[in-house]
Short mmCIF file of C-alpha atoms in Angstrom, two decimals:
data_model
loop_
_atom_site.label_atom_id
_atom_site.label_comp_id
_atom_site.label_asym_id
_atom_site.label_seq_id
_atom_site.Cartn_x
_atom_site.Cartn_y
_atom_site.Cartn_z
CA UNK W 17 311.23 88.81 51.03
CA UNK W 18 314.84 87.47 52.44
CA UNK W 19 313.92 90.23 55.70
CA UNK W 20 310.36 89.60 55.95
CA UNK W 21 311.01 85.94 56.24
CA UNK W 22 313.72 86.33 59.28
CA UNK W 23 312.53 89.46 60.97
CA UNK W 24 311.51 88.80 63.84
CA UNK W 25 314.42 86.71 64.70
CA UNK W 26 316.58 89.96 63.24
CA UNK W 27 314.97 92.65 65.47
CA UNK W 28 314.73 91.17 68.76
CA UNK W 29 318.52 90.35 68.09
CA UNK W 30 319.16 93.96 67.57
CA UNK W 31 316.94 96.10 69.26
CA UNK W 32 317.68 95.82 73.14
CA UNK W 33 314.46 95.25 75.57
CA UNK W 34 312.07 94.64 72.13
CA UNK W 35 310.83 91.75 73.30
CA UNK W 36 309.20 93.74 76.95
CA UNK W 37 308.57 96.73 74.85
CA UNK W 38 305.90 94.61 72.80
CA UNK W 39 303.73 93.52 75.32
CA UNK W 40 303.73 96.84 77.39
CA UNK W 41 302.90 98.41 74.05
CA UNK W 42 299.99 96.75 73.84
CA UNK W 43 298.68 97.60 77.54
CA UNK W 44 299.55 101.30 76.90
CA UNK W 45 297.32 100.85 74.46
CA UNK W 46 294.52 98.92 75.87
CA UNK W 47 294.24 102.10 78.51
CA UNK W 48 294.22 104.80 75.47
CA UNK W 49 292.30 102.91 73.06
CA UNK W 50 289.13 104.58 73.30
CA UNK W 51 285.57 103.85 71.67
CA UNK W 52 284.56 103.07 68.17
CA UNK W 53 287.53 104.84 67.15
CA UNK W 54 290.80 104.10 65.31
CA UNK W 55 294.44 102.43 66.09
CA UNK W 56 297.22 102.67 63.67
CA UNK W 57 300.27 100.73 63.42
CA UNK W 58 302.04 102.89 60.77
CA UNK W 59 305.12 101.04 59.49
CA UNK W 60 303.89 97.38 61.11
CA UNK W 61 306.01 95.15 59.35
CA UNK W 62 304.87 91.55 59.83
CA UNK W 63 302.50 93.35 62.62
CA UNK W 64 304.09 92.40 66.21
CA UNK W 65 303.01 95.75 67.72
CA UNK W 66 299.25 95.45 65.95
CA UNK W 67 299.14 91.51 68.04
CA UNK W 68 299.97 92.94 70.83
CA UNK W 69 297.47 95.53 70.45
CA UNK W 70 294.84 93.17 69.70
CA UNK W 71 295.39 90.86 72.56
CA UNK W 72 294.99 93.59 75.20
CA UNK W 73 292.28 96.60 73.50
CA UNK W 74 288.92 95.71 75.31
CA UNK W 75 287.22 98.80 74.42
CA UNK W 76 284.21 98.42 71.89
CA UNK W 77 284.10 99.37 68.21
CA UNK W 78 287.46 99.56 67.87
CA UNK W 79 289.76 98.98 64.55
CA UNK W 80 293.05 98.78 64.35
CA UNK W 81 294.52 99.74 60.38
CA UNK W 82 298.13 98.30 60.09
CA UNK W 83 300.03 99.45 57.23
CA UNK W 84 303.56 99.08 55.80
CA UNK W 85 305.01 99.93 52.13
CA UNK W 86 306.65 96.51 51.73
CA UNK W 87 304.95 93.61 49.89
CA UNK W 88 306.48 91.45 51.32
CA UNK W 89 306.08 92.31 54.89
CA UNK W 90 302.26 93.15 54.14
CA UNK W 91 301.69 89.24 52.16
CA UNK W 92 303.49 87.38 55.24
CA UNK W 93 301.78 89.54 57.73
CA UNK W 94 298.34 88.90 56.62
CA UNK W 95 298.95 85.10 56.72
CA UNK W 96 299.97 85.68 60.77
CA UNK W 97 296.21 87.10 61.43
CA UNK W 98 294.82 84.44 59.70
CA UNK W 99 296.51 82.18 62.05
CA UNK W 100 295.57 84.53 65.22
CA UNK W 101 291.91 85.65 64.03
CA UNK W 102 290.69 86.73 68.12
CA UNK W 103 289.99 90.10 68.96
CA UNK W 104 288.94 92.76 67.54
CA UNK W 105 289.07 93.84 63.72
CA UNK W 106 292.09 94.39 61.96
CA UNK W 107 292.54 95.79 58.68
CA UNK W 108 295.91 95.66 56.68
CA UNK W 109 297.15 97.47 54.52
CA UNK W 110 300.11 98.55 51.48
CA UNK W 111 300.66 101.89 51.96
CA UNK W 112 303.24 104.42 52.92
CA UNK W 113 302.86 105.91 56.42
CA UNK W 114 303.68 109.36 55.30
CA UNK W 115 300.55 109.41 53.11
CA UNK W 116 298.04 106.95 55.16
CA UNK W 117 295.18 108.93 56.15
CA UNK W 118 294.46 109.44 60.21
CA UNK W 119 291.13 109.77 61.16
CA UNK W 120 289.52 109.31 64.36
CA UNK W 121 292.55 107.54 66.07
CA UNK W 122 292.83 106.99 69.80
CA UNK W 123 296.36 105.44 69.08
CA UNK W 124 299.43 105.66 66.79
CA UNK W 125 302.18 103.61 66.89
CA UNK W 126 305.31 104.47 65.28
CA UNK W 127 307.53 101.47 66.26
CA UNK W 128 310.90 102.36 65.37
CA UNK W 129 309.48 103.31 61.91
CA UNK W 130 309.99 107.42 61.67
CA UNK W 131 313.88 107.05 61.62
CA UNK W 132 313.95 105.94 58.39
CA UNK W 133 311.79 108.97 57.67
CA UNK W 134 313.96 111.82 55.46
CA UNK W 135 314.40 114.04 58.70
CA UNK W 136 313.19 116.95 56.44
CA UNK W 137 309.64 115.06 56.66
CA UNK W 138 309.30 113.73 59.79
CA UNK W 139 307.56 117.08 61.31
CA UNK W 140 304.64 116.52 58.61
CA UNK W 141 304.60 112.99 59.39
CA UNK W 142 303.84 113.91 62.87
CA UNK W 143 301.73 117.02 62.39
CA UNK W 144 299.09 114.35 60.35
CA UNK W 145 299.11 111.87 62.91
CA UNK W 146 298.36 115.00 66.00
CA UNK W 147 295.66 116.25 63.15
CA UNK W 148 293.93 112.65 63.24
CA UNK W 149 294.06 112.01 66.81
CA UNK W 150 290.56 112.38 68.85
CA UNK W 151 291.18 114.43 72.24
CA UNK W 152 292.79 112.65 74.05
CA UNK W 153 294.48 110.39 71.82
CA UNK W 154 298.02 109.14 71.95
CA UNK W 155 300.88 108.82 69.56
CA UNK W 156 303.66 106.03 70.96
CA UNK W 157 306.86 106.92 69.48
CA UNK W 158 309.96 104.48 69.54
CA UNK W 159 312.80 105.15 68.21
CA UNK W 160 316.47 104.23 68.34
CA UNK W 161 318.19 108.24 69.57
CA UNK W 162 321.49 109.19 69.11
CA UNK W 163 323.49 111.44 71.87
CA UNK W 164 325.11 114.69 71.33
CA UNK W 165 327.68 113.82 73.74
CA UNK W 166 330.29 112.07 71.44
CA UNK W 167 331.43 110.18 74.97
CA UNK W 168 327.88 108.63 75.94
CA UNK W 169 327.39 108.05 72.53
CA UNK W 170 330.44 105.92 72.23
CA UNK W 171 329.36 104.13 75.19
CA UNK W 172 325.66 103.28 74.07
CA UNK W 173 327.50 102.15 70.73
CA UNK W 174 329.50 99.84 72.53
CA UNK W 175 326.86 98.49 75.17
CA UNK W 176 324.72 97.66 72.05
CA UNK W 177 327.48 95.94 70.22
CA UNK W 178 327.87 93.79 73.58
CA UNK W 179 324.10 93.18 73.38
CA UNK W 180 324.61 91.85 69.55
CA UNK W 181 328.11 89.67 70.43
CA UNK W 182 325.70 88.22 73.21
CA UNK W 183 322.76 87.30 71.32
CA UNK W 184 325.32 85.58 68.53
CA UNK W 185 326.08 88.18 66.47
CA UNK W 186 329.85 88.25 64.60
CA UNK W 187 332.08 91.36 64.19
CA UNK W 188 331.69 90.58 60.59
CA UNK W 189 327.85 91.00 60.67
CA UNK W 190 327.75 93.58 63.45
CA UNK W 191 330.15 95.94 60.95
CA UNK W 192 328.02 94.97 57.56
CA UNK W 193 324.77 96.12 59.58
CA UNK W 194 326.23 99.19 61.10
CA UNK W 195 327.51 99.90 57.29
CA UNK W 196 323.90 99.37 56.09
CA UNK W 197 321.99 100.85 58.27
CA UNK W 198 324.07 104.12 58.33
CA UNK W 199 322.70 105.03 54.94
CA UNK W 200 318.82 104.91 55.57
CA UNK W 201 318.69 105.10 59.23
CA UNK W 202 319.08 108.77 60.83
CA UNK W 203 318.22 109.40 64.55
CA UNK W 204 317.51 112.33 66.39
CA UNK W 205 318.55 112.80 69.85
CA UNK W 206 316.01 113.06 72.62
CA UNK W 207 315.63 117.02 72.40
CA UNK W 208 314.73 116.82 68.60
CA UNK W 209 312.27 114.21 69.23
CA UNK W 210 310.94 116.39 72.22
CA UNK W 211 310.99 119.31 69.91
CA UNK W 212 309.41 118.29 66.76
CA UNK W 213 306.35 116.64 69.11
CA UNK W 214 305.42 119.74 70.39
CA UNK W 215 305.80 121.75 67.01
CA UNK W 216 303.13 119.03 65.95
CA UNK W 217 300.97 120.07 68.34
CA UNK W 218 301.39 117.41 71.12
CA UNK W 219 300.65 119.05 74.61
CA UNK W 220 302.90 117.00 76.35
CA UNK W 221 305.83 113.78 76.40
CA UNK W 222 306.88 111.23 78.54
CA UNK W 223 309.71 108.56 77.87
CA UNK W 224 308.16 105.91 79.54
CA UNK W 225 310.69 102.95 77.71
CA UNK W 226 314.90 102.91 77.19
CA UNK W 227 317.11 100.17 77.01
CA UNK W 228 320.73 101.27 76.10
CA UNK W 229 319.32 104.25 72.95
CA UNK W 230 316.41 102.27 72.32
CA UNK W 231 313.72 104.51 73.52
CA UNK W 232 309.70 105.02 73.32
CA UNK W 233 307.64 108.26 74.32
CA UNK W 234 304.36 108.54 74.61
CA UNK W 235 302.56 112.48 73.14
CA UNK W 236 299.49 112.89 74.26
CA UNK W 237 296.97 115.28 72.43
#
């Protein structure tokens, strides 16, 4: 409840270029959104990426299915659409995105949700979501990557550290997150990513976002 209530103040303090990625999400998906079919937003926590979604898809019949596995996030997300009711019809849901069902999606979003994904399920996660796309469909992937150089790594580190010290972050809080996050949060570096979407049967990937090692891809089926 404490993170639901100041998320979106938390993440677009932390996650460098969130704040462009959102509404360019939602025109990515406004091109791949196809026909009486549907978009997920697996992982949507108070259901930024879904808005954006909403306030761009113009194709007909379509339903976007948000889902996340907190209460909390779900109960304050809910009273956001009832605020915003335009567009077309969202459905949201408690559920856990490794077990939400894909069917006849155009779109997946995974907004920096599969990294805290056990990495040994991540290529299941992925396999579903190819399984459930429609030809044609698209799966947009962001994710913060880590580098196997240890030198560029240490310099994305301290670029996003900068990022945090600018947007009023103090050492004190920028060490307690790093300590916290290090325990659920595991990236992959680019080639994994690359890797894992084609062994889920994506035919092809294209980074088309990165700020510092914030990055989204786009698979297409």
């Amino acid at each position: 409840e404490n993170v639901a209530r100041v998320f979106p103040d938390m993440i677009s303090r932390s996650v460098p270029g969130y704040d462009l990625l959102l509404p360019m999400l939602g025109l990515l998906a406004q091109r791949h959104a196809q026909p009486h079919t549907v978009v997920h937003d697996l992982g949507c926590s108070l259901g930024a990426a879904t808005l954006a979604m909403r306030r761009q898809i113009t194709a007909p019949g379509v339903k976007i299915i948000a889902t996340d596995s907190s209460e909390a996030m779900i109960a304050r997300c809910r009273e956001l659409f009832c605020e915003a009711p335009d567009g077309c019809e969202v459905q949201i849901a408690l559920g856990d995105l490794r077990t939400t069902p894909v069917h006849n999606a155009s779109v997946v979003v995974l907004n920096f949700t599969l990294q805290f994904i056990e990495p040994a399920e991540r290529l299941a996660v992925l396999a579903a979501i190819a399984a459930g796309l429609v030809p044609g469909g698209v799966l947009i992937l962001s994710e913060k990557i880590r580098f196997a150089d240890t030198a560029e790594q240490a310099r994305q580190t301290g670029w996003h550290h900068d990022y945090k010290r600018a947007r009023g972050y103090s050492e004190l809080e920028i060490a307690a997150k790093r300590t916290a996050l290090e325990r659920v949060l595991q990236p992959d570096t680019e080639q994994q990513h690359l890797q894992r979407l084609r062994q889920a049967g994506f035919i092809s990937c294209h980074r088309w976002f990165q700020c510092f090692s914030f990055c989204s891809y786009l698979a297409l089926k």
